[in-house]
């Protein structure tokens, strides 16, 4: 895995979590700008997914096994879209809180992906 992509996904996820967390505290639902930001984070996670698949195809392997790495990788790509869908169903401040939680979850998944891959060996 490329460290630059991992850091980009993590930072954008944390920024999204902070922004939506503030919106939840201010009693505001998600708006169009939040969804644009969710799209940016999702694109970053999809770029990571594609890069990781290419690296796997070229023979690189995670140190702690494919059976653990692949579900985390797919989960990282799906967590923000899932949060976006749930926030559409919950058009209150709790929709913003769901997206904030999704951003935090993605950041934690990124840390775990780094550990599974081999913490700085890529």
PDB file of C-alpha atoms in Angstrom, residues 38 41-42 45-46 75-87:
ATOM      1  CA  UNK A  38     -18.401  12.301   1.140  1.00  0.00           C
ATOM      2  CA  UNK A  41     -13.537  10.733   0.553  1.00  0.00           C
ATOM      3  CA  UNK A  42     -15.171   7.840  -1.294  1.00  0.00           C
ATOM      4  CA  UNK A  45     -10.930   5.194  -0.784  1.00  0.00           C
ATOM      5  CA  UNK A  46     -11.705   3.765  -4.240  1.00  0.00           C
ATOM      6  CA  UNK A  75     -15.015  -2.247   4.039  1.00  0.00           C
ATOM      7  CA  UNK A  76     -12.932   0.919   3.832  1.00  0.00           C
ATOM      8  CA  UNK A  77     -14.304   1.612   0.365  1.00  0.00           C
ATOM      9  CA  UNK A  78     -17.911   1.054   1.474  1.00  0.00           C
ATOM     10  CA  UNK A  79     -18.150   2.697   4.898  1.00  0.00           C
ATOM     11  CA  UNK A  80     -18.663   6.309   3.740  1.00  0.00           C
ATOM     12  CA  UNK A  81     -21.223   5.438   1.018  1.00  0.00           C
ATOM     13  CA  UNK A  82     -23.116   3.393   3.621  1.00  0.00           C
ATOM     14  CA  UNK A  83     -23.048   6.342   6.024  1.00  0.00           C
ATOM     15  CA  UNK A  84     -24.243   8.647   3.233  1.00  0.00           C
ATOM     16  CA  UNK A  85     -27.165   6.354   2.479  1.00  0.00           C
ATOM     17  CA  UNK A  86     -28.125   6.163   6.156  1.00  0.00           C
ATOM     18  CA  UNK A  87     -27.893   9.947   6.509  1.00  0.00           C
TER      19      UNK A  87
END
